[in-house]
mmCIF file of C-alpha atoms and ligand atoms in Angstrom:
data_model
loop_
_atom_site.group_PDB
_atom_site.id
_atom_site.type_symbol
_atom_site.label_atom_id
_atom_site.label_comp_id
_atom_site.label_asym_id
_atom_site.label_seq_id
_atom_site.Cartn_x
_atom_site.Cartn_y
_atom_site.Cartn_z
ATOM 1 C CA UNK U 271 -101.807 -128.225 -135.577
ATOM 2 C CA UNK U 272 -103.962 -127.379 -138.589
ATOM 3 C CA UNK U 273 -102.668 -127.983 -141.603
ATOM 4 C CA UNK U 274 -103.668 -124.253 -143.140
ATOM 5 C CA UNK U 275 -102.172 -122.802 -139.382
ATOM 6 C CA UNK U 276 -99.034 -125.101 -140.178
ATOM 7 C CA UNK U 277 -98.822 -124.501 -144.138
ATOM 8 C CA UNK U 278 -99.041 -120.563 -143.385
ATOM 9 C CA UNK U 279 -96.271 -120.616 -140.524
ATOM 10 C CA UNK U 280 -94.264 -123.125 -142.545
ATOM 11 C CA UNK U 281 -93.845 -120.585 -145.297
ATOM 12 C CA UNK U 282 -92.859 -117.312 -142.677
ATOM 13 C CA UNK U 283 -89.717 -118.934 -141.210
ATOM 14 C CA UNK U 284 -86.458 -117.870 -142.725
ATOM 15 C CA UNK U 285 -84.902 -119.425 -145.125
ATOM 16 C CA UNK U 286 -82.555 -121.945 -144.072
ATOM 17 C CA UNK U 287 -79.112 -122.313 -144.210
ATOM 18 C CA UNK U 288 -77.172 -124.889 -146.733
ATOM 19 C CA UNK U 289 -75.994 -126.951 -143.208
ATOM 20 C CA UNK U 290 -79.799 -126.798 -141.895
ATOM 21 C CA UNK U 291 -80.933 -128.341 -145.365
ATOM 22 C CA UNK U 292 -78.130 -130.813 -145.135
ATOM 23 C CA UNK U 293 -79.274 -132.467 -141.852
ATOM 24 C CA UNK U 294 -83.184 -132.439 -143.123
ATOM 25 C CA UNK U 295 -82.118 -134.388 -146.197
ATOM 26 C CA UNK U 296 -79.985 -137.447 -144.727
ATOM 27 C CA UNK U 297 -83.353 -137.203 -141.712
ATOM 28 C CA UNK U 298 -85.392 -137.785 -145.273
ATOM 29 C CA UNK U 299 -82.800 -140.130 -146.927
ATOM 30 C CA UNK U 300 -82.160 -142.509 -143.827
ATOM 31 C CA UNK U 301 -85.650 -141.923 -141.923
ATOM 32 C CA UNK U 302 -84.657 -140.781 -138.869
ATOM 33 C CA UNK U 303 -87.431 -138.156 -136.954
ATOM 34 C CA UNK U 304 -85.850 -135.467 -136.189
ATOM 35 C CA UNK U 305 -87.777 -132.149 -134.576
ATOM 36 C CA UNK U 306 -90.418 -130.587 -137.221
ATOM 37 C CA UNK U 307 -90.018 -126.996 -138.529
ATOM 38 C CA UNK U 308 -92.018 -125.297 -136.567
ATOM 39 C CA UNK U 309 -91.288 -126.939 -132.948
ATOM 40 C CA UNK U 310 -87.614 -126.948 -133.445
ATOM 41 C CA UNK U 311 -88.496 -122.685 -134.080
ATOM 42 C CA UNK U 312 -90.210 -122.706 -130.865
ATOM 43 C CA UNK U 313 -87.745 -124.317 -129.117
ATOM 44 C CA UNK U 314 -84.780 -122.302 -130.278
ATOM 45 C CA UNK U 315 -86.754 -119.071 -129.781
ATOM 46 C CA UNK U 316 -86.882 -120.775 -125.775
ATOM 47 C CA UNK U 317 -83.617 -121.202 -125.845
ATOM 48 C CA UNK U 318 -82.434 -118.211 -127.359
ATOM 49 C CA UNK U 319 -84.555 -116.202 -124.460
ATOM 50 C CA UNK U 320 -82.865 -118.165 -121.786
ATOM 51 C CA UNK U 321 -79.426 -118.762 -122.762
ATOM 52 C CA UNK U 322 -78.892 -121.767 -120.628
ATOM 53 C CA UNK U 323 -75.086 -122.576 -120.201
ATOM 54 C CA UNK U 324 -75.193 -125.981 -120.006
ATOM 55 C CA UNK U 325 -77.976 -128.282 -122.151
ATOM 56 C CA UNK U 326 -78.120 -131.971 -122.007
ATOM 57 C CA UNK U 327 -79.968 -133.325 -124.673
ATOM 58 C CA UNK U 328 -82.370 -136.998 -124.646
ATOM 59 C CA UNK U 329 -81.777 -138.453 -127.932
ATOM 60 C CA UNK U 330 -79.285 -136.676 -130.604
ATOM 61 C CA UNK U 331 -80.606 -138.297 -133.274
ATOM 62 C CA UNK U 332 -78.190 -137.232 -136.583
ATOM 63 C CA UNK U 333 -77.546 -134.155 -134.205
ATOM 64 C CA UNK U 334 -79.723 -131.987 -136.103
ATOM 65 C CA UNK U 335 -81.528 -129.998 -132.678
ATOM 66 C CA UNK U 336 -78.516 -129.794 -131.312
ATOM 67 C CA UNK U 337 -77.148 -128.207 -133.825
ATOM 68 C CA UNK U 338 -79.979 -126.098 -133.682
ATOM 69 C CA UNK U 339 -80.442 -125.250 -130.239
ATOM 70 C CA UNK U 340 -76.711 -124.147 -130.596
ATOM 71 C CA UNK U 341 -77.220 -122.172 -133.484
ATOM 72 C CA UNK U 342 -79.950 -119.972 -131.528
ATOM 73 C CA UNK U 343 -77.209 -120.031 -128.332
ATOM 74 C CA UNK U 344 -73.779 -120.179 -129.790
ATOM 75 C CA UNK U 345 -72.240 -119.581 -126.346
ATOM 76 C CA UNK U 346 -74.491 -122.659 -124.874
ATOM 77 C CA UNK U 347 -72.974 -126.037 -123.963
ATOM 78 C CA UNK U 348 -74.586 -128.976 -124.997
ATOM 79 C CA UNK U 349 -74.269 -132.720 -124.037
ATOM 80 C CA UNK U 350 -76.433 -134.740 -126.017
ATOM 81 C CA UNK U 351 -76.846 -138.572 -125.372
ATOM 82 C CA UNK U 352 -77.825 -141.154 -128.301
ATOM 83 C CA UNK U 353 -78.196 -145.213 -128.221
ATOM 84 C CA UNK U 354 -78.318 -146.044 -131.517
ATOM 85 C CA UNK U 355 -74.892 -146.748 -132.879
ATOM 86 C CA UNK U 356 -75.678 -146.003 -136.458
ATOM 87 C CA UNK U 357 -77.718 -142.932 -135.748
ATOM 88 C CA UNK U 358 -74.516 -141.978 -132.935
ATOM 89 C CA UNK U 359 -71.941 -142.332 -135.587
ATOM 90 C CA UNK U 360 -73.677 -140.207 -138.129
ATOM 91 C CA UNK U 361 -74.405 -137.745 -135.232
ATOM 92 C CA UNK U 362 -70.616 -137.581 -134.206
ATOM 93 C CA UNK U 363 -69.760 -136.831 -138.492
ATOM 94 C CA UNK U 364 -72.253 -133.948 -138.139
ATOM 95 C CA UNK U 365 -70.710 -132.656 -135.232
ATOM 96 C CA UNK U 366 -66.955 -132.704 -136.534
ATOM 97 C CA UNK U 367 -68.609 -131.122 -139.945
ATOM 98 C CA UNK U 368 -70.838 -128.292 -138.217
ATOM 99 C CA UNK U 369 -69.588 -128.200 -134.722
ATOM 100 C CA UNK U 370 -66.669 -125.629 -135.589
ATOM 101 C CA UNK U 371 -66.171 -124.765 -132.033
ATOM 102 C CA UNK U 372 -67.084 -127.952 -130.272
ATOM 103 C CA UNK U 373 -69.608 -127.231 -128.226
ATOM 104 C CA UNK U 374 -71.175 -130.453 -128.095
ATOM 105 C CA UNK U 375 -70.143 -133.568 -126.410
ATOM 106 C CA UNK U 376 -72.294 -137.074 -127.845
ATOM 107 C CA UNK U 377 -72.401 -139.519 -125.786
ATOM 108 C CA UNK U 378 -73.386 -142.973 -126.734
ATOM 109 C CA UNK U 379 -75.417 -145.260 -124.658
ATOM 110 C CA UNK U 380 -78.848 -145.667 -122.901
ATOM 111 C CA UNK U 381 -79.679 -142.387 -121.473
ATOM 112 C CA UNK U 382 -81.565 -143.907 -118.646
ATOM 113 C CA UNK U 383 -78.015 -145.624 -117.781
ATOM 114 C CA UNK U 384 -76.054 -142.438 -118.488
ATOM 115 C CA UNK U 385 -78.024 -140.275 -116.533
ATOM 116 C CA UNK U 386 -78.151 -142.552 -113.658
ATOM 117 C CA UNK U 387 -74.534 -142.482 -113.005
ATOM 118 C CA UNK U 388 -74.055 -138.426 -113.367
ATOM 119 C CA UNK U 389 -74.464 -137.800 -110.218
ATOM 120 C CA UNK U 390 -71.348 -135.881 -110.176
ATOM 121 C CA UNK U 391 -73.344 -133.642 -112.438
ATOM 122 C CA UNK U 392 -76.243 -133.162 -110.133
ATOM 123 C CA UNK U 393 -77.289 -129.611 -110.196
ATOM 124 C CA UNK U 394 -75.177 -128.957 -113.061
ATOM 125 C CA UNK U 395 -77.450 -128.532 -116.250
ATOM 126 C CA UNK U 396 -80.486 -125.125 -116.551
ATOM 127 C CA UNK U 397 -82.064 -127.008 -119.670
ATOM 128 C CA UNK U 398 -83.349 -130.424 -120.244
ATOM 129 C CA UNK U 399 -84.596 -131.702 -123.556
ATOM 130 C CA UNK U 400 -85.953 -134.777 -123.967
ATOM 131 C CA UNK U 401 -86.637 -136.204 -127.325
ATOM 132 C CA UNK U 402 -86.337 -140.076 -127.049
ATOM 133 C CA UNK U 403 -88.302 -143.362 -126.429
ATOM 134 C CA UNK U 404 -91.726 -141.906 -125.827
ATOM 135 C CA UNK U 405 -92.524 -144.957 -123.508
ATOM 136 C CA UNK U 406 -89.776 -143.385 -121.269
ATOM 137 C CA UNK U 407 -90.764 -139.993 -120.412
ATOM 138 C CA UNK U 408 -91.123 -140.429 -116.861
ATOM 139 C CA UNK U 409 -87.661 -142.147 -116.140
ATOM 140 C CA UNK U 410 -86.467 -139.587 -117.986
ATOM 141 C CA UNK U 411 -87.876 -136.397 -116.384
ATOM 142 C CA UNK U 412 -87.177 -138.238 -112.861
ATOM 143 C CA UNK U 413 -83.459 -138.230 -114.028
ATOM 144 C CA UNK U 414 -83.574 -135.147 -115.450
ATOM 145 C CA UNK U 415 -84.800 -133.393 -111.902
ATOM 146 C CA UNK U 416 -81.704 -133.993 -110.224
ATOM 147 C CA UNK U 417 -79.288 -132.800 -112.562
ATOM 148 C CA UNK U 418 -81.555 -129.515 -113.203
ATOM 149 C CA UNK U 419 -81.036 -126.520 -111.669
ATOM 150 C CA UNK U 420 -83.644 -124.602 -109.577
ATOM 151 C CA UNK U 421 -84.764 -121.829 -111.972
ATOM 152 C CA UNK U 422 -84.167 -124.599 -114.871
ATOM 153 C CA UNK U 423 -86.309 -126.047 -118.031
ATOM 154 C CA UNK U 424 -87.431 -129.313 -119.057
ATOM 155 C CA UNK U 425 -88.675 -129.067 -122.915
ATOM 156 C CA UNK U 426 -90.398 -132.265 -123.539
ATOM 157 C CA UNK U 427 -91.291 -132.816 -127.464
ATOM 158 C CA UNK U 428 -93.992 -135.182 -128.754
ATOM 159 C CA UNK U 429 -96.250 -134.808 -125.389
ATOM 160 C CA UNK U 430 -99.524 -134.660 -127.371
ATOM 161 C CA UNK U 431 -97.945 -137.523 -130.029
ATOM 162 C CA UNK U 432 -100.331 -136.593 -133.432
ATOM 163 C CA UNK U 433 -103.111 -135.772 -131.355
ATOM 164 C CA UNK U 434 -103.643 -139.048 -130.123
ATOM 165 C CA UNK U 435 -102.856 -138.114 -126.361
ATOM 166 C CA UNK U 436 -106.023 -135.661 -126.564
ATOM 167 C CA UNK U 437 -108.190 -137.979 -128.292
ATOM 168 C CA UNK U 438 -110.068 -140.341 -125.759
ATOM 169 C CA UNK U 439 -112.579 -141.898 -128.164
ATOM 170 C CA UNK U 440 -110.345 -143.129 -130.658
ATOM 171 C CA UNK U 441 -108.844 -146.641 -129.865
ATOM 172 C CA UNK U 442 -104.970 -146.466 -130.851
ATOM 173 C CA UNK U 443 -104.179 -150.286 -130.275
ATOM 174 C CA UNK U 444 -100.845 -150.015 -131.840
ATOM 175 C CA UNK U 445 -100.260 -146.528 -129.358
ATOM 176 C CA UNK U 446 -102.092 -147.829 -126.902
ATOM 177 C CA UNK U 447 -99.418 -148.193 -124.423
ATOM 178 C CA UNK U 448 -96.758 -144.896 -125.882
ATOM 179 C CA UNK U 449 -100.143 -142.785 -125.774
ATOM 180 C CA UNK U 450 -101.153 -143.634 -121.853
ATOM 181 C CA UNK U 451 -97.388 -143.159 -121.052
ATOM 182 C CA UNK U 452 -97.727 -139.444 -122.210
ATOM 183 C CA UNK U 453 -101.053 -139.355 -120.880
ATOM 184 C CA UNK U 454 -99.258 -140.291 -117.481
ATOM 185 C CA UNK U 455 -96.143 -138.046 -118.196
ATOM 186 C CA UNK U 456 -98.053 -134.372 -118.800
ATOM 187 C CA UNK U 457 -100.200 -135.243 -115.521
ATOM 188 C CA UNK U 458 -97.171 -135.681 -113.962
ATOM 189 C CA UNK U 459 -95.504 -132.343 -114.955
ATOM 190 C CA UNK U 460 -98.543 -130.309 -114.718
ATOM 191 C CA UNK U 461 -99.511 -131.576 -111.408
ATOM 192 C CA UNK U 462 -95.696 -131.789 -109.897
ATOM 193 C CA UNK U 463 -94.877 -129.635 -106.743
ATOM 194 C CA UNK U 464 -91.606 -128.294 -108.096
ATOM 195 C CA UNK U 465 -92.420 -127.610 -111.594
ATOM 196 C CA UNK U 466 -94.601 -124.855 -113.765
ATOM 197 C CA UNK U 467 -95.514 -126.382 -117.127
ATOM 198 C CA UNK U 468 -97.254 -125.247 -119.946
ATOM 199 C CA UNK U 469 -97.789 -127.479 -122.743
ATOM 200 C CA UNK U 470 -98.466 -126.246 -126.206
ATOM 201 C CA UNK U 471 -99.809 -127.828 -129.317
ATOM 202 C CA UNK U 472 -96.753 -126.720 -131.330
ATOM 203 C CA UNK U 473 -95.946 -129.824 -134.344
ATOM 204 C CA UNK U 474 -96.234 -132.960 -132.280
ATOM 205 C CA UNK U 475 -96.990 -130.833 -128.886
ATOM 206 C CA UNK U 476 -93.883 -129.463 -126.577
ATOM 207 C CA UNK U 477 -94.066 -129.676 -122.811
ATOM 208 C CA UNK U 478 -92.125 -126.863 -120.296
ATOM 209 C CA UNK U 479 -91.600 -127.386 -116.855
ATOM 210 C CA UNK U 480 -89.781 -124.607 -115.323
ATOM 211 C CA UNK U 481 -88.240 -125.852 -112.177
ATOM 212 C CA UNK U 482 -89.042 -123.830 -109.152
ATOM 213 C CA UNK U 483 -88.922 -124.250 -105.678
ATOM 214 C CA UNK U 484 -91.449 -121.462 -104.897
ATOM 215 C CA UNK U 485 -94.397 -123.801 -106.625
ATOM 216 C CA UNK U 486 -97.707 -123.494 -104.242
ATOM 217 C CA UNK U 487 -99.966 -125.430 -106.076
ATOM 218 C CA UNK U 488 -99.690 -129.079 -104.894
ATOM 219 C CA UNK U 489 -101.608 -131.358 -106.415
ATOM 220 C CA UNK U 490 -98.736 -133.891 -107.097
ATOM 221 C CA UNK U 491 -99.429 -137.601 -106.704
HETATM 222 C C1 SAM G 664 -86.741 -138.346 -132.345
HETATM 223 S S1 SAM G 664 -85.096 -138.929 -132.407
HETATM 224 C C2 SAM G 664 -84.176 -137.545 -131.855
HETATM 225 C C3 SAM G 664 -84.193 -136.434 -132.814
HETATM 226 C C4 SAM G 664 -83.329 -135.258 -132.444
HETATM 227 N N1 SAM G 664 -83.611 -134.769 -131.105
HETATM 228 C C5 SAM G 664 -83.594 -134.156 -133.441
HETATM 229 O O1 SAM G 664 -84.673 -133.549 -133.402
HETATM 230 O O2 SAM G 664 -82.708 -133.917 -134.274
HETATM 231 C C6 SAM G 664 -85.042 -139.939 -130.979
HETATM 232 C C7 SAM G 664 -83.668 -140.569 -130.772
HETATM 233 O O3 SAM G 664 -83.615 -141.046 -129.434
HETATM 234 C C8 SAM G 664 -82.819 -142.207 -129.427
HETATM 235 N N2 SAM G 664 -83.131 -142.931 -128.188
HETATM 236 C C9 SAM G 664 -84.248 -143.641 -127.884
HETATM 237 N N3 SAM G 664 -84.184 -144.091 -126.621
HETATM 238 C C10 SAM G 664 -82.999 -143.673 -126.121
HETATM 239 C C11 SAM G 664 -82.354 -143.820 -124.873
HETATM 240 N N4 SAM G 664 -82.920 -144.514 -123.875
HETATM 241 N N5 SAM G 664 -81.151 -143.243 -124.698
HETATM 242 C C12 SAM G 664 -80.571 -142.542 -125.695
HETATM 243 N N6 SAM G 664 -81.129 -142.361 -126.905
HETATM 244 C C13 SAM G 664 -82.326 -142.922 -127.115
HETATM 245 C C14 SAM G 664 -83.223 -142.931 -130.704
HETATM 246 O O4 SAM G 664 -82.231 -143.838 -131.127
HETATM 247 C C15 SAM G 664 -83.423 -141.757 -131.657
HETATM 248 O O5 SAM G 664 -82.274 -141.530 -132.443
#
């Protein structure tokens, strides 16, 4: 987004709480990424619309969205699944600090692992974020559709990955192969037969598919 766009919307969102500032600050300290200011707003705003009851999250991170996402749904569930032991263990702190009602269950491990053998929870979740390896999108979202609900969400952050995804003259060698992935995942989503998705250029770009079996257009691969 442009930096004036971003500087001016930066400075209308509330002020945040002491718990909010908290997380930011050990994301800062200990350089974990953790959603931006403005796409963690749109998201919660989504989820605050919908109420979904039961969230699964793609990569907790310290917990901060989580947190979040809960914070604009306080009567939504949320599973949230992290790899990193470090990062899970810091996570699981934040959750015993600001998780007074325990609403969210971590889960460590690979989430391409996890969500492979929840079949038991087919069907089970109406929202799906994914906020992990970017490489992994795909395997992700294929997971994802069979623990979704029909009338369900997929949120999908970093789609358009600093602009790079849009940008076909630039040579990202480092990127190269992230940036082709994402390339590959929003064709994917915007072309699949089961899913309505819009994806906007909100911080590092956020991807919805809506999940619904009365989809006409089929233009899916
Ligand atoms: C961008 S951070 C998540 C930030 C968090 N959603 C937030 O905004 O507060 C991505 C996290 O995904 C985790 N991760 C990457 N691949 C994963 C996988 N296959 N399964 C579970 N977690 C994974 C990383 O360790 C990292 O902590």
């Amino acid at each position: 987004m442009d930096e004036q766009i971003t500087n001016y919307l930066l400075a209308l969102l509330p002020e945040k709480d002491n718990w909010i500032v908290d997380l930011e600050e050990q994301a800062q300290k200990d350089r974990v990424p953790i959603m931006d200011s403005i796409g963690m707003d749109f998201i919660m705003q989504l989820i605050r619309m919908n109420k979904p009851s039961e969230i699964l999250e793609i990569g907790t991170g310290i917990g901060y969205s989580a947190l979040r996402m809960l914070e604009a749904s306080p009567e939504s569930t949320i599973t949230t699944i992290e790899k990193d032991e470090k990062r899970y263990n810091q996570a699981k702190a934040n959750l015993k600090k600001y998780d007074n009602r325990k609403k969210v269950t971590l889960v460590q491990g690979d989430a391409l692992s996890i969500m492979t053998n929840m079949a038991e929870h087919e069907g089970k979740f109406d929202c799906i974020f994914i906020d992990a390896a970017k490489g992994q999108y795909e395997k992700y979202f294929d997971l994802a559709d069979s623990l979704l609900i029909n009338n369900g969400f997929i949120i999908a952050d970093n789609v358009l990955f600093r602009g790079y995804v849009a940008d076909y003259d630039f040579e990202h060698r480092r990127y190269k192969s992230i940036v082709n992935r994402l390339r590959e995942y929003n064709k994917r989503v915007t072309n699949h037969s089961s899913y309505h998705t819009s994806i906007v250029p909100v911080g590092d770009g956020v991807a919805i598919s809506f999940k619904s079996s009365e989809r006409s257009h089929t233009n899916e691969k």
